[in-house]
Amino acid sequence: MLSFTIGKLTYEDLASVVDLTEEASSIWQTLLDQAPSLTELELNQLHFTTEKLRNIPTQTINEATIWARAIYPMMVLAETDSIRAASEVPLTAKFPEFEIAGIADGVLGTLTGSRITAPFFVVFEAKRAIEGTDPIPQLYGELICAAYLNHRHFPQEPQTIFGAYTVADTWTFSRGQIRRSGDRVQVRFDVSREFRQVFEAEEILKLLKAILKANSFDQRATSQDDRNNAIE
C-alpha cells in the first residue's frame, strides 16, 4: 500500500492513485447569491477584525500571526450551533490501494467531546519562503481525507466536501466530489478565484456560511428525504 503525508503531497502523487479532474465553476457565485444575510453583530465583528488587519503587512508577516489575526477569526465567525472551528486536526483516509494522513491547519466541523468527528470544511495554510510548496495538491489531500471521514457518518456518492488554501490573507476555495469507480478513486475539484480578506471579508464569510448550510449532515439528510419522496 502506498502512503502519503498531506504536507508533502504533489500532483504526481495524487495522479498515481486517483483519477483527478479540475474545473472552473460558477458554484461560487451561486453560493454567494444563496448565502444568508450577515447580522449586525456579525458585521460589527467582521469590521473589527478587518480594521485590525489593515494595520499589518499581511503579505510579509509570518504565517502564525496571519493565522491568529485573520484566518482563524474568520472561521470562528462562521460557526453555527452544531459546527465549530478547530486548528491542527488530524485527518486520515485509508483505501485498499493507498492511504493519506496528516494535519489540517483548520477545520469547521461537528465537535464531539474535544474531537472534530465530521469535517465539513478544511483549510490548508500555504507555507511561504524557502519551505513553500504547491498548496493545491495538499489541500486536495485534506479534502479526500475529509470526504472519507464524512462517508462513515453519511454514506453517499459522490461525497462532496469544501475547503480552501490560504496565502497570507488570500483565500482560494475548492469543492471536491469524491467517488469510487471500480478499483480507482475519482475526484473532481472546482476551484474559485482568489478572495483577499482585507478587501472582501464579507464575501468570504458569506461563502463559509453558505457552504456550511449546504453541506451539513442535517441539510444532506433533508435533501435525501426530498429525493426519496420524489421517487416515491
mmCIF file with all atom_site columns, C-alpha atoms in Angstrom:
data_model
loop_
_atom_site.group_PDB
_atom_site.id
_atom_site.type_symbol
_atom_site.label_atom_id
_atom_site.label_alt_id
_atom_site.label_comp_id
_atom_site.label_asym_id
_atom_site.label_entity_id
_atom_site.label_seq_id
_atom_site.pdbx_PDB_ins_code
_atom_site.Cartn_x
_atom_site.Cartn_y
_atom_site.Cartn_z
_atom_site.occupancy
_atom_site.B_iso_or_equiv
_atom_site.pdbx_formal_charge
_atom_site.auth_seq_id
_atom_site.auth_comp_id
_atom_site.auth_asym_id
_atom_site.auth_atom_id
_atom_site.pdbx_PDB_model_num
ATOM 1   C CA . MET A 1 1   ? 0.000   0.000  0.000   1.00 0.00 ? 1   MET A CA 1
ATOM 2   C CA . LEU A 1 2   ? 1.245   3.486  -0.870  1.00 0.00 ? 2   LEU A CA 1
ATOM 3   C CA . SER A 1 3   ? 1.306   6.008  1.986   1.00 0.00 ? 3   SER A CA 1
ATOM 4   C CA . PHE A 1 4   ? 1.304   9.795  1.596   1.00 0.00 ? 4   PHE A CA 1
ATOM 5   C CA . THR A 1 5   ? 1.627   12.693 4.012   1.00 0.00 ? 5   THR A CA 1
ATOM 6   C CA . ILE A 1 6   ? -0.674  15.659 3.357   1.00 0.00 ? 6   ILE A CA 1
ATOM 7   C CA . GLY A 1 7   ? 2.075   18.241 3.837   1.00 0.00 ? 7   GLY A CA 1
ATOM 8   C CA . LYS A 1 8   ? 4.254   16.625 1.152   1.00 0.00 ? 8   LYS A CA 1
ATOM 9   C CA . LEU A 1 9   ? 1.651   15.691 -1.456  1.00 0.00 ? 9   LEU A CA 1
ATOM 10  C CA . THR A 1 10  ? 2.319   16.563 -5.090  1.00 0.00 ? 10  THR A CA 1
ATOM 11  C CA . TYR A 1 11  ? 0.169   16.361 -8.211  1.00 0.00 ? 11  TYR A CA 1
ATOM 12  C CA . GLU A 1 12  ? 2.280   13.374 -9.284  1.00 0.00 ? 12  GLU A CA 1
ATOM 13  C CA . ASP A 1 13  ? 1.480   11.573 -6.033  1.00 0.00 ? 13  ASP A CA 1
ATOM 14  C CA . LEU A 1 14  ? -2.254  12.098 -6.460  1.00 0.00 ? 14  LEU A CA 1
ATOM 15  C CA . ALA A 1 15  ? -2.230  11.153 -10.148 1.00 0.00 ? 15  ALA A CA 1
ATOM 16  C CA . SER A 1 16  ? -0.614  7.831  -9.253  1.00 0.00 ? 16  SER A CA 1
ATOM 17  C CA . VAL A 1 17  ? -3.579  6.733  -7.121  1.00 0.00 ? 17  VAL A CA 1
ATOM 18  C CA . VAL A 1 18  ? -6.678  8.731  -8.169  1.00 0.00 ? 18  VAL A CA 1
ATOM 19  C CA . ASP A 1 19  ? -8.338  9.949  -11.361 1.00 0.00 ? 19  ASP A CA 1
ATOM 20  C CA . LEU A 1 20  ? -8.209  13.722 -10.876 1.00 0.00 ? 20  LEU A CA 1
ATOM 21  C CA . THR A 1 21  ? -10.167 16.404 -12.730 1.00 0.00 ? 21  THR A CA 1
ATOM 22  C CA . GLU A 1 22  ? -10.008 20.166 -12.127 1.00 0.00 ? 22  GLU A CA 1
ATOM 23  C CA . GLU A 1 23  ? -12.556 22.646 -13.462 1.00 0.00 ? 23  GLU A CA 1
ATOM 24  C CA . ALA A 1 24  ? -13.641 26.232 -13.083 1.00 0.00 ? 24  ALA A CA 1
ATOM 25  C CA . SER A 1 25  ? -17.208 26.514 -11.850 1.00 0.00 ? 25  SER A CA 1
ATOM 26  C CA . SER A 1 26  ? -19.987 29.031 -11.278 1.00 0.00 ? 26  SER A CA 1
ATOM 27  C CA . ILE A 1 27  ? -20.801 27.364 -7.943  1.00 0.00 ? 27  ILE A CA 1
ATOM 28  C CA . TRP A 1 28  ? -19.060 30.145 -6.012  1.00 0.00 ? 28  TRP A CA 1
ATOM 29  C CA . GLN A 1 29  ? -21.283 32.928 -7.297  1.00 0.00 ? 29  GLN A CA 1
ATOM 30  C CA . THR A 1 30  ? -24.307 30.693 -6.756  1.00 0.00 ? 30  THR A CA 1
ATOM 31  C CA . LEU A 1 31  ? -23.272 30.139 -3.138  1.00 0.00 ? 31  LEU A CA 1
ATOM 32  C CA . LEU A 1 32  ? -22.788 33.873 -2.629  1.00 0.00 ? 32  LEU A CA 1
ATOM 33  C CA . ASP A 1 33  ? -26.239 34.544 -4.073  1.00 0.00 ? 33  ASP A CA 1
ATOM 34  C CA . GLN A 1 34  ? -27.778 31.942 -1.735  1.00 0.00 ? 34  GLN A CA 1
ATOM 35  C CA . ALA A 1 35  ? -25.813 32.956 1.357   1.00 0.00 ? 35  ALA A CA 1
ATOM 36  C CA . PRO A 1 36  ? -27.785 34.188 4.367   1.00 0.00 ? 36  PRO A CA 1
ATOM 37  C CA . SER A 1 37  ? -27.538 37.880 5.165   1.00 0.00 ? 37  SER A CA 1
ATOM 38  C CA . LEU A 1 38  ? -24.998 38.766 7.822   1.00 0.00 ? 38  LEU A CA 1
ATOM 39  C CA . THR A 1 39  ? -26.399 40.039 11.105  1.00 0.00 ? 39  THR A CA 1
ATOM 40  C CA . GLU A 1 40  ? -25.484 43.406 12.570  1.00 0.00 ? 40  GLU A CA 1
ATOM 41  C CA . LEU A 1 41  ? -23.387 41.650 15.210  1.00 0.00 ? 41  LEU A CA 1
ATOM 42  C CA . GLU A 1 42  ? -21.521 39.639 12.568  1.00 0.00 ? 42  GLU A CA 1
ATOM 43  C CA . LEU A 1 43  ? -20.882 42.772 10.509  1.00 0.00 ? 43  LEU A CA 1
ATOM 44  C CA . ASN A 1 44  ? -19.536 44.587 13.570  1.00 0.00 ? 44  ASN A CA 1
ATOM 45  C CA . GLN A 1 45  ? -17.238 41.678 14.447  1.00 0.00 ? 45  GLN A CA 1
ATOM 46  C CA . LEU A 1 46  ? -16.092 41.458 10.846  1.00 0.00 ? 46  LEU A CA 1
ATOM 47  C CA . HIS A 1 47  ? -15.389 45.186 10.736  1.00 0.00 ? 47  HIS A CA 1
ATOM 48  C CA . PHE A 1 48  ? -13.320 44.951 13.925  1.00 0.00 ? 48  PHE A CA 1
ATOM 49  C CA . THR A 1 49  ? -11.092 42.121 12.664  1.00 0.00 ? 49  THR A CA 1
ATOM 50  C CA . THR A 1 50  ? -10.728 43.681 9.207   1.00 0.00 ? 50  THR A CA 1
ATOM 51  C CA . GLU A 1 51  ? -9.664  47.058 10.562  1.00 0.00 ? 51  GLU A CA 1
ATOM 52  C CA . LYS A 1 52  ? -7.041  45.326 12.712  1.00 0.00 ? 52  LYS A CA 1
ATOM 53  C CA . LEU A 1 53  ? -5.850  43.501 9.609   1.00 0.00 ? 53  LEU A CA 1
ATOM 54  C CA . ARG A 1 54  ? -5.419  46.710 7.619   1.00 0.00 ? 54  ARG A CA 1
ATOM 55  C CA . ASN A 1 55  ? -2.729  47.854 10.040  1.00 0.00 ? 55  ASN A CA 1
ATOM 56  C CA . ILE A 1 56  ? -0.278  44.991 9.444   1.00 0.00 ? 56  ILE A CA 1
ATOM 57  C CA . PRO A 1 57  ? 1.799   43.955 6.376   1.00 0.00 ? 57  PRO A CA 1
ATOM 58  C CA . THR A 1 58  ? -0.221  40.848 5.533   1.00 0.00 ? 58  THR A CA 1
ATOM 59  C CA . GLN A 1 59  ? 1.992   39.784 2.622   1.00 0.00 ? 59  GLN A CA 1
ATOM 60  C CA . THR A 1 60  ? 5.233   39.660 4.616   1.00 0.00 ? 60  THR A CA 1
ATOM 61  C CA . ILE A 1 61  ? 4.294   38.911 8.221   1.00 0.00 ? 61  ILE A CA 1
ATOM 62  C CA . ASN A 1 62  ? 4.770   35.301 9.390   1.00 0.00 ? 62  ASN A CA 1
ATOM 63  C CA . GLU A 1 63  ? 2.118   32.610 8.940   1.00 0.00 ? 63  GLU A CA 1
ATOM 64  C CA . ALA A 1 64  ? 1.372   32.149 12.641  1.00 0.00 ? 64  ALA A CA 1
ATOM 65  C CA . THR A 1 65  ? 0.452   35.816 13.021  1.00 0.00 ? 65  THR A CA 1
ATOM 66  C CA . ILE A 1 66  ? -1.759  35.830 9.921   1.00 0.00 ? 66  ILE A CA 1
ATOM 67  C CA . TRP A 1 67  ? -3.481  32.659 11.130  1.00 0.00 ? 67  TRP A CA 1
ATOM 68  C CA . ALA A 1 68  ? -4.194  34.186 14.540  1.00 0.00 ? 68  ALA A CA 1
ATOM 69  C CA . ARG A 1 69  ? -5.312  37.600 13.282  1.00 0.00 ? 69  ARG A CA 1
ATOM 70  C CA . ALA A 1 70  ? -7.129  36.747 10.047  1.00 0.00 ? 70  ALA A CA 1
ATOM 71  C CA . ILE A 1 71  ? -7.842  33.149 9.070   1.00 0.00 ? 71  ILE A CA 1
ATOM 72  C CA . TYR A 1 72  ? -8.928  31.565 12.348  1.00 0.00 ? 72  TYR A CA 1
ATOM 73  C CA . PRO A 1 73  ? -11.099 34.527 13.498  1.00 0.00 ? 73  PRO A CA 1
ATOM 74  C CA . MET A 1 74  ? -12.952 34.280 10.172  1.00 0.00 ? 74  MET A CA 1
ATOM 75  C CA . MET A 1 75  ? -13.567 30.577 10.761  1.00 0.00 ? 75  MET A CA 1
ATOM 76  C CA . VAL A 1 76  ? -14.901 31.288 14.253  1.00 0.00 ? 76  VAL A CA 1
ATOM 77  C CA . LEU A 1 77  ? -17.340 33.857 12.833  1.00 0.00 ? 77  LEU A CA 1
ATOM 78  C CA . ALA A 1 78  ? -18.717 31.142 10.531  1.00 0.00 ? 78  ALA A CA 1
ATOM 79  C CA . GLU A 1 79  ? -19.543 28.772 13.408  1.00 0.00 ? 79  GLU A CA 1
ATOM 80  C CA . THR A 1 80  ? -23.100 27.542 13.976  1.00 0.00 ? 80  THR A CA 1
ATOM 81  C CA . ASP A 1 81  ? -24.778 25.865 16.942  1.00 0.00 ? 81  ASP A CA 1
ATOM 82  C CA . SER A 1 82  ? -23.527 22.456 15.788  1.00 0.00 ? 82  SER A CA 1
ATOM 83  C CA . ILE A 1 83  ? -20.401 23.309 13.778  1.00 0.00 ? 83  ILE A CA 1
ATOM 84  C CA . ARG A 1 84  ? -17.210 24.547 15.415  1.00 0.00 ? 84  ARG A CA 1
ATOM 85  C CA . ALA A 1 85  ? -13.793 25.754 14.261  1.00 0.00 ? 85  ALA A CA 1
ATOM 86  C CA . ALA A 1 86  ? -10.635 23.922 15.303  1.00 0.00 ? 86  ALA A CA 1
ATOM 87  C CA . SER A 1 87  ? -6.916  24.057 14.485  1.00 0.00 ? 87  SER A CA 1
ATOM 88  C CA . GLU A 1 88  ? -4.390  21.269 13.976  1.00 0.00 ? 88  GLU A CA 1
ATOM 89  C CA . VAL A 1 89  ? -6.910  18.492 13.285  1.00 0.00 ? 89  VAL A CA 1
ATOM 90  C CA . PRO A 1 90  ? -5.587  15.015 12.326  1.00 0.00 ? 90  PRO A CA 1
ATOM 91  C CA . LEU A 1 91  ? -7.058  13.554 9.129   1.00 0.00 ? 91  LEU A CA 1
ATOM 92  C CA . THR A 1 92  ? -6.671  10.075 7.659   1.00 0.00 ? 92  THR A CA 1
ATOM 93  C CA . ALA A 1 93  ? -8.082  8.265  4.638   1.00 0.00 ? 93  ALA A CA 1
ATOM 94  C CA . LYS A 1 94  ? -7.387  4.553  4.082   1.00 0.00 ? 94  LYS A CA 1
ATOM 95  C CA . PHE A 1 95  ? -8.286  2.967  0.767   1.00 0.00 ? 95  PHE A CA 1
ATOM 96  C CA . PRO A 1 96  ? -7.281  -0.556 -0.310  1.00 0.00 ? 96  PRO A CA 1
ATOM 97  C CA . GLU A 1 97  ? -4.571  0.825  -2.619  1.00 0.00 ? 97  GLU A CA 1
ATOM 98  C CA . PHE A 1 98  ? -3.284  3.843  -0.684  1.00 0.00 ? 98  PHE A CA 1
ATOM 99  C CA . GLU A 1 99  ? -3.624  5.972  2.410   1.00 0.00 ? 99  GLU A CA 1
ATOM 100 C CA . ILE A 1 100 ? -3.255  9.692  3.096   1.00 0.00 ? 100 ILE A CA 1
ATOM 101 C CA . ALA A 1 101 ? -2.680  11.151 6.553   1.00 0.00 ? 101 ALA A CA 1
ATOM 102 C CA . GLY A 1 102 ? -1.677  14.448 8.066   1.00 0.00 ? 102 GLY A CA 1
ATOM 103 C CA . ILE A 1 103 ? -2.783  17.501 9.987   1.00 0.00 ? 103 ILE A CA 1
ATOM 104 C CA . ALA A 1 104 ? -5.320  20.019 8.689   1.00 0.00 ? 104 ALA A CA 1
ATOM 105 C CA . ASP A 1 105 ? -4.369  23.557 9.681   1.00 0.00 ? 105 ASP A CA 1
ATOM 106 C CA . GLY A 1 106 ? -8.032  24.369 10.254  1.00 0.00 ? 106 GLY A CA 1
ATOM 107 C CA . VAL A 1 107 ? -11.394 22.625 10.165  1.00 0.00 ? 107 VAL A CA 1
ATOM 108 C CA . LEU A 1 108 ? -15.032 23.593 10.527  1.00 0.00 ? 108 LEU A CA 1
ATOM 109 C CA . GLY A 1 109 ? -16.996 20.537 11.574  1.00 0.00 ? 109 GLY A CA 1
ATOM 110 C CA . THR A 1 110 ? -19.002 18.625 14.138  1.00 0.00 ? 110 THR A CA 1
ATOM 111 C CA . LEU A 1 111 ? -17.356 18.662 17.556  1.00 0.00 ? 111 LEU A CA 1
ATOM 112 C CA . THR A 1 112 ? -17.774 15.512 19.668  1.00 0.00 ? 112 THR A CA 1
ATOM 113 C CA . GLY A 1 113 ? -16.199 15.994 23.070  1.00 0.00 ? 113 GLY A CA 1
ATOM 114 C CA . SER A 1 114 ? -12.867 17.557 22.189  1.00 0.00 ? 114 SER A CA 1
ATOM 115 C CA . ARG A 1 115 ? -12.599 15.984 18.712  1.00 0.00 ? 115 ARG A CA 1
ATOM 116 C CA . ILE A 1 116 ? -13.795 17.060 15.292  1.00 0.00 ? 116 ILE A CA 1
ATOM 117 C CA . THR A 1 117 ? -15.544 13.916 14.047  1.00 0.00 ? 117 THR A CA 1
ATOM 118 C CA . ALA A 1 118 ? -17.125 15.234 10.844  1.00 0.00 ? 118 ALA A CA 1
ATOM 119 C CA . PRO A 1 119 ? -15.110 17.889 8.963   1.00 0.00 ? 119 PRO A CA 1
ATOM 120 C CA . PHE A 1 120 ? -17.296 19.903 6.580   1.00 0.00 ? 120 PHE A CA 1
ATOM 121 C CA . PHE A 1 121 ? -14.680 22.491 5.602   1.00 0.00 ? 121 PHE A CA 1
ATOM 122 C CA . VAL A 1 122 ? -10.881 22.214 5.738   1.00 0.00 ? 122 VAL A CA 1
ATOM 123 C CA . VAL A 1 123 ? -8.192  24.881 5.461   1.00 0.00 ? 123 VAL A CA 1
ATOM 124 C CA . PHE A 1 124 ? -4.609  24.440 4.330   1.00 0.00 ? 124 PHE A CA 1
ATOM 125 C CA . GLU A 1 125 ? -2.299  27.340 5.172   1.00 0.00 ? 125 GLU A CA 1
ATOM 126 C CA . ALA A 1 126 ? 0.298   27.611 2.408   1.00 0.00 ? 126 ALA A CA 1
ATOM 127 C CA . LYS A 1 127 ? 3.872   27.919 3.580   1.00 0.00 ? 127 LYS A CA 1
ATOM 128 C CA . ARG A 1 128 ? 5.920   30.725 2.116   1.00 0.00 ? 128 ARG A CA 1
ATOM 129 C CA . ALA A 1 129 ? 9.651   31.380 1.763   1.00 0.00 ? 129 ALA A CA 1
ATOM 130 C CA . ILE A 1 130 ? 12.121  28.555 1.161   1.00 0.00 ? 130 ILE A CA 1
ATOM 131 C CA . GLU A 1 131 ? 9.989   25.706 2.528   1.00 0.00 ? 131 GLU A CA 1
ATOM 132 C CA . GLY A 1 132 ? 6.968   26.716 0.454   1.00 0.00 ? 132 GLY A CA 1
ATOM 133 C CA . THR A 1 133 ? 5.442   24.095 -1.865  1.00 0.00 ? 133 THR A CA 1
ATOM 134 C CA . ASP A 1 134 ? 2.394   23.995 -4.120  1.00 0.00 ? 134 ASP A CA 1
ATOM 135 C CA . PRO A 1 135 ? -0.585  24.187 -1.714  1.00 0.00 ? 135 PRO A CA 1
ATOM 136 C CA . ILE A 1 136 ? -3.186  22.879 -4.155  1.00 0.00 ? 136 ILE A CA 1
ATOM 137 C CA . PRO A 1 137 ? -2.427  19.112 -4.076  1.00 0.00 ? 137 PRO A CA 1
ATOM 138 C CA . GLN A 1 138 ? -2.010  19.341 -0.316  1.00 0.00 ? 138 GLN A CA 1
ATOM 139 C CA . LEU A 1 139 ? -5.463  20.908 0.030   1.00 0.00 ? 139 LEU A CA 1
ATOM 140 C CA . TYR A 1 140 ? -6.788  18.155 -2.239  1.00 0.00 ? 140 TYR A CA 1
ATOM 141 C CA . GLY A 1 141 ? -5.283  15.595 0.127   1.00 0.00 ? 141 GLY A CA 1
ATOM 142 C CA . GLU A 1 142 ? -7.127  17.206 3.034   1.00 0.00 ? 142 GLU A CA 1
ATOM 143 C CA . LEU A 1 143 ? -10.371 17.177 1.039   1.00 0.00 ? 143 LEU A CA 1
ATOM 144 C CA . ILE A 1 144 ? -10.019 13.483 0.187   1.00 0.00 ? 144 ILE A CA 1
ATOM 145 C CA . CYS A 1 145 ? -9.412  12.665 3.858   1.00 0.00 ? 145 CYS A CA 1
ATOM 146 C CA . ALA A 1 146 ? -12.357 14.782 4.999   1.00 0.00 ? 146 ALA A CA 1
ATOM 147 C CA . ALA A 1 147 ? -14.660 13.157 2.435   1.00 0.00 ? 147 ALA A CA 1
ATOM 148 C CA . TYR A 1 148 ? -13.513 9.718  3.594   1.00 0.00 ? 148 TYR A CA 1
ATOM 149 C CA . LEU A 1 149 ? -14.324 10.562 7.225   1.00 0.00 ? 149 LEU A CA 1
ATOM 150 C CA . ASN A 1 150 ? -17.708 12.066 6.337   1.00 0.00 ? 150 ASN A CA 1
ATOM 151 C CA . HIS A 1 151 ? -18.628 8.998  4.303   1.00 0.00 ? 151 HIS A CA 1
ATOM 152 C CA . ARG A 1 152 ? -18.598 6.948  7.500   1.00 0.00 ? 152 ARG A CA 1
ATOM 153 C CA . HIS A 1 153 ? -21.280 9.196  9.010   1.00 0.00 ? 153 HIS A CA 1
ATOM 154 C CA . PHE A 1 154 ? -23.351 9.830  5.884   1.00 0.00 ? 154 PHE A CA 1
ATOM 155 C CA . PRO A 1 155 ? -22.580 7.303  3.122   1.00 0.00 ? 155 PRO A CA 1
ATOM 156 C CA . GLN A 1 156 ? -23.270 8.725  -0.317  1.00 0.00 ? 156 GLN A CA 1
ATOM 157 C CA . GLU A 1 157 ? -21.503 9.071  -3.641  1.00 0.00 ? 157 GLU A CA 1
ATOM 158 C CA . PRO A 1 158 ? -20.205 11.375 -4.755  1.00 0.00 ? 158 PRO A CA 1
ATOM 159 C CA . GLN A 1 159 ? -19.142 12.640 -1.349  1.00 0.00 ? 159 GLN A CA 1
ATOM 160 C CA . THR A 1 160 ? -18.999 16.441 -1.543  1.00 0.00 ? 160 THR A CA 1
ATOM 161 C CA . ILE A 1 161 ? -16.560 18.408 0.597   1.00 0.00 ? 161 ILE A CA 1
ATOM 162 C CA . PHE A 1 162 ? -15.347 22.008 0.608   1.00 0.00 ? 162 PHE A CA 1
ATOM 163 C CA . GLY A 1 163 ? -12.115 23.656 1.644   1.00 0.00 ? 163 GLY A CA 1
ATOM 164 C CA . ALA A 1 164 ? -9.672  26.451 0.962   1.00 0.00 ? 164 ALA A CA 1
ATOM 165 C CA . TYR A 1 165 ? -5.993  27.170 0.926   1.00 0.00 ? 165 TYR A CA 1
ATOM 166 C CA . THR A 1 166 ? -4.748  30.498 2.215   1.00 0.00 ? 166 THR A CA 1
ATOM 167 C CA . VAL A 1 167 ? -1.697  32.537 1.266   1.00 0.00 ? 167 VAL A CA 1
ATOM 168 C CA . ALA A 1 168 ? -1.334  35.398 3.740   1.00 0.00 ? 168 ALA A CA 1
ATOM 169 C CA . ASP A 1 169 ? -4.919  36.773 3.943   1.00 0.00 ? 169 ASP A CA 1
ATOM 170 C CA . THR A 1 170 ? -5.956  35.477 0.500   1.00 0.00 ? 170 THR A CA 1
ATOM 171 C CA . TRP A 1 171 ? -8.434  32.587 0.308   1.00 0.00 ? 171 TRP A CA 1
ATOM 172 C CA . THR A 1 172 ? -8.887  30.242 -2.672  1.00 0.00 ? 172 THR A CA 1
ATOM 173 C CA . PHE A 1 173 ? -11.849 27.886 -2.267  1.00 0.00 ? 173 PHE A CA 1
ATOM 174 C CA . SER A 1 174 ? -12.308 24.401 -3.683  1.00 0.00 ? 174 SER A CA 1
ATOM 175 C CA . ARG A 1 175 ? -15.187 21.949 -3.856  1.00 0.00 ? 175 ARG A CA 1
ATOM 176 C CA . GLY A 1 176 ? -14.255 18.294 -4.026  1.00 0.00 ? 176 GLY A CA 1
ATOM 177 C CA . GLN A 1 177 ? -16.505 15.496 -5.272  1.00 0.00 ? 177 GLN A CA 1
ATOM 178 C CA . ILE A 1 178 ? -15.085 12.071 -4.481  1.00 0.00 ? 178 ILE A CA 1
ATOM 179 C CA . ARG A 1 179 ? -16.428 8.712  -5.592  1.00 0.00 ? 179 ARG A CA 1
ATOM 180 C CA . ARG A 1 180 ? -15.230 5.143  -6.008  1.00 0.00 ? 180 ARG A CA 1
ATOM 181 C CA . SER A 1 181 ? -15.253 3.649  -9.508  1.00 0.00 ? 181 SER A CA 1
ATOM 182 C CA . GLY A 1 182 ? -14.067 0.062  -9.660  1.00 0.00 ? 182 GLY A CA 1
ATOM 183 C CA . ASP A 1 183 ? -10.593 -0.093 -8.162  1.00 0.00 ? 183 ASP A CA 1
ATOM 184 C CA . ARG A 1 184 ? -9.934  3.651  -8.618  1.00 0.00 ? 184 ARG A CA 1
ATOM 185 C CA . VAL A 1 185 ? -10.937 6.726  -6.651  1.00 0.00 ? 185 VAL A CA 1
ATOM 186 C CA . GLN A 1 186 ? -12.294 9.502  -8.866  1.00 0.00 ? 186 GLN A CA 1
ATOM 187 C CA . VAL A 1 187 ? -12.002 13.088 -7.650  1.00 0.00 ? 187 VAL A CA 1
ATOM 188 C CA . ARG A 1 188 ? -13.222 16.300 -9.224  1.00 0.00 ? 188 ARG A CA 1
ATOM 189 C CA . PHE A 1 189 ? -12.267 19.707 -7.872  1.00 0.00 ? 189 PHE A CA 1
ATOM 190 C CA . ASP A 1 190 ? -13.911 23.051 -8.686  1.00 0.00 ? 190 ASP A CA 1
ATOM 191 C CA . VAL A 1 191 ? -11.655 25.977 -7.801  1.00 0.00 ? 191 VAL A CA 1
ATOM 192 C CA . SER A 1 192 ? -12.682 29.567 -7.055  1.00 0.00 ? 192 SER A CA 1
ATOM 193 C CA . ARG A 1 193 ? -10.964 32.837 -7.788  1.00 0.00 ? 193 ARG A CA 1
ATOM 194 C CA . GLU A 1 194 ? -8.867  34.436 -5.059  1.00 0.00 ? 194 GLU A CA 1
ATOM 195 C CA . PHE A 1 195 ? -10.587 36.386 -2.266  1.00 0.00 ? 195 PHE A CA 1
ATOM 196 C CA . ARG A 1 196 ? -8.446  38.902 -0.351  1.00 0.00 ? 196 ARG A CA 1
ATOM 197 C CA . GLN A 1 197 ? -9.717  39.113 3.233   1.00 0.00 ? 197 GLN A CA 1
ATOM 198 C CA . VAL A 1 198 ? -8.687  42.698 3.872   1.00 0.00 ? 198 VAL A CA 1
ATOM 199 C CA . PHE A 1 199 ? -10.917 43.793 0.956   1.00 0.00 ? 199 PHE A CA 1
ATOM 200 C CA . GLU A 1 200 ? -13.543 41.010 0.642   1.00 0.00 ? 200 GLU A CA 1
ATOM 201 C CA . ALA A 1 201 ? -14.183 39.865 4.197   1.00 0.00 ? 201 ALA A CA 1
ATOM 202 C CA . GLU A 1 202 ? -17.978 39.875 3.786   1.00 0.00 ? 202 GLU A CA 1
ATOM 203 C CA . GLU A 1 203 ? -17.792 37.685 0.684   1.00 0.00 ? 203 GLU A CA 1
ATOM 204 C CA . ILE A 1 204 ? -15.510 35.190 2.433   1.00 0.00 ? 204 ILE A CA 1
ATOM 205 C CA . LEU A 1 205 ? -17.771 34.920 5.481   1.00 0.00 ? 205 LEU A CA 1
ATOM 206 C CA . LYS A 1 206 ? -20.874 34.564 3.305   1.00 0.00 ? 206 LYS A CA 1
ATOM 207 C CA . LEU A 1 207 ? -19.217 31.767 1.343   1.00 0.00 ? 207 LEU A CA 1
ATOM 208 C CA . LEU A 1 208 ? -18.272 29.949 4.536   1.00 0.00 ? 208 LEU A CA 1
ATOM 209 C CA . LYS A 1 209 ? -21.802 30.239 5.905   1.00 0.00 ? 209 LYS A CA 1
ATOM 210 C CA . ALA A 1 210 ? -23.382 29.124 2.629   1.00 0.00 ? 210 ALA A CA 1
ATOM 211 C CA . ILE A 1 211 ? -21.026 26.138 2.398   1.00 0.00 ? 211 ILE A CA 1
ATOM 212 C CA . LEU A 1 212 ? -21.777 25.004 5.949   1.00 0.00 ? 212 LEU A CA 1
ATOM 213 C CA . LYS A 1 213 ? -25.513 25.410 5.396   1.00 0.00 ? 213 LYS A CA 1
ATOM 214 C CA . ALA A 1 214 ? -25.422 23.378 2.181   1.00 0.00 ? 214 ALA A CA 1
ATOM 215 C CA . ASN A 1 215 ? -23.022 20.698 3.370   1.00 0.00 ? 215 ASN A CA 1
ATOM 216 C CA . SER A 1 216 ? -24.113 19.917 6.933   1.00 0.00 ? 216 SER A CA 1
ATOM 217 C CA . PHE A 1 217 ? -25.470 16.452 7.700   1.00 0.00 ? 217 PHE A CA 1
ATOM 218 C CA . ASP A 1 218 ? -28.875 17.925 8.550   1.00 0.00 ? 218 ASP A CA 1
ATOM 219 C CA . GLN A 1 219 ? -29.099 19.524 5.116   1.00 0.00 ? 219 GLN A CA 1
ATOM 220 C CA . ARG A 1 220 ? -27.870 16.360 3.406   1.00 0.00 ? 220 ARG A CA 1
ATOM 221 C CA . ALA A 1 221 ? -30.492 14.296 5.214   1.00 0.00 ? 221 ALA A CA 1
ATOM 222 C CA . THR A 1 222 ? -33.215 16.759 4.201   1.00 0.00 ? 222 THR A CA 1
ATOM 223 C CA . SER A 1 223 ? -32.061 16.663 0.582   1.00 0.00 ? 223 SER A CA 1
ATOM 224 C CA . GLN A 1 224 ? -32.019 12.864 0.638   1.00 0.00 ? 224 GLN A CA 1
ATOM 225 C CA . ASP A 1 225 ? -35.554 12.770 2.077   1.00 0.00 ? 225 ASP A CA 1
ATOM 226 C CA . ASP A 1 226 ? -36.717 15.125 -0.676  1.00 0.00 ? 226 ASP A CA 1
ATOM 227 C CA . ARG A 1 227 ? -35.198 12.850 -3.326  1.00 0.00 ? 227 ARG A CA 1
ATOM 228 C CA . ASN A 1 228 ? -36.759 9.766  -1.739  1.00 0.00 ? 228 ASN A CA 1
ATOM 229 C CA . ASN A 1 229 ? -40.178 11.435 -1.621  1.00 0.00 ? 229 ASN A CA 1
ATOM 230 C CA . ALA A 1 230 ? -39.837 12.444 -5.251  1.00 0.00 ? 230 ALA A CA 1
ATOM 231 C CA . ILE A 1 231 ? -39.030 8.839  -6.203  1.00 0.00 ? 231 ILE A CA 1
ATOM 232 C CA . GLU A 1 232 ? -41.979 7.502  -4.242  1.00 0.00 ? 232 GLU A CA 1
#
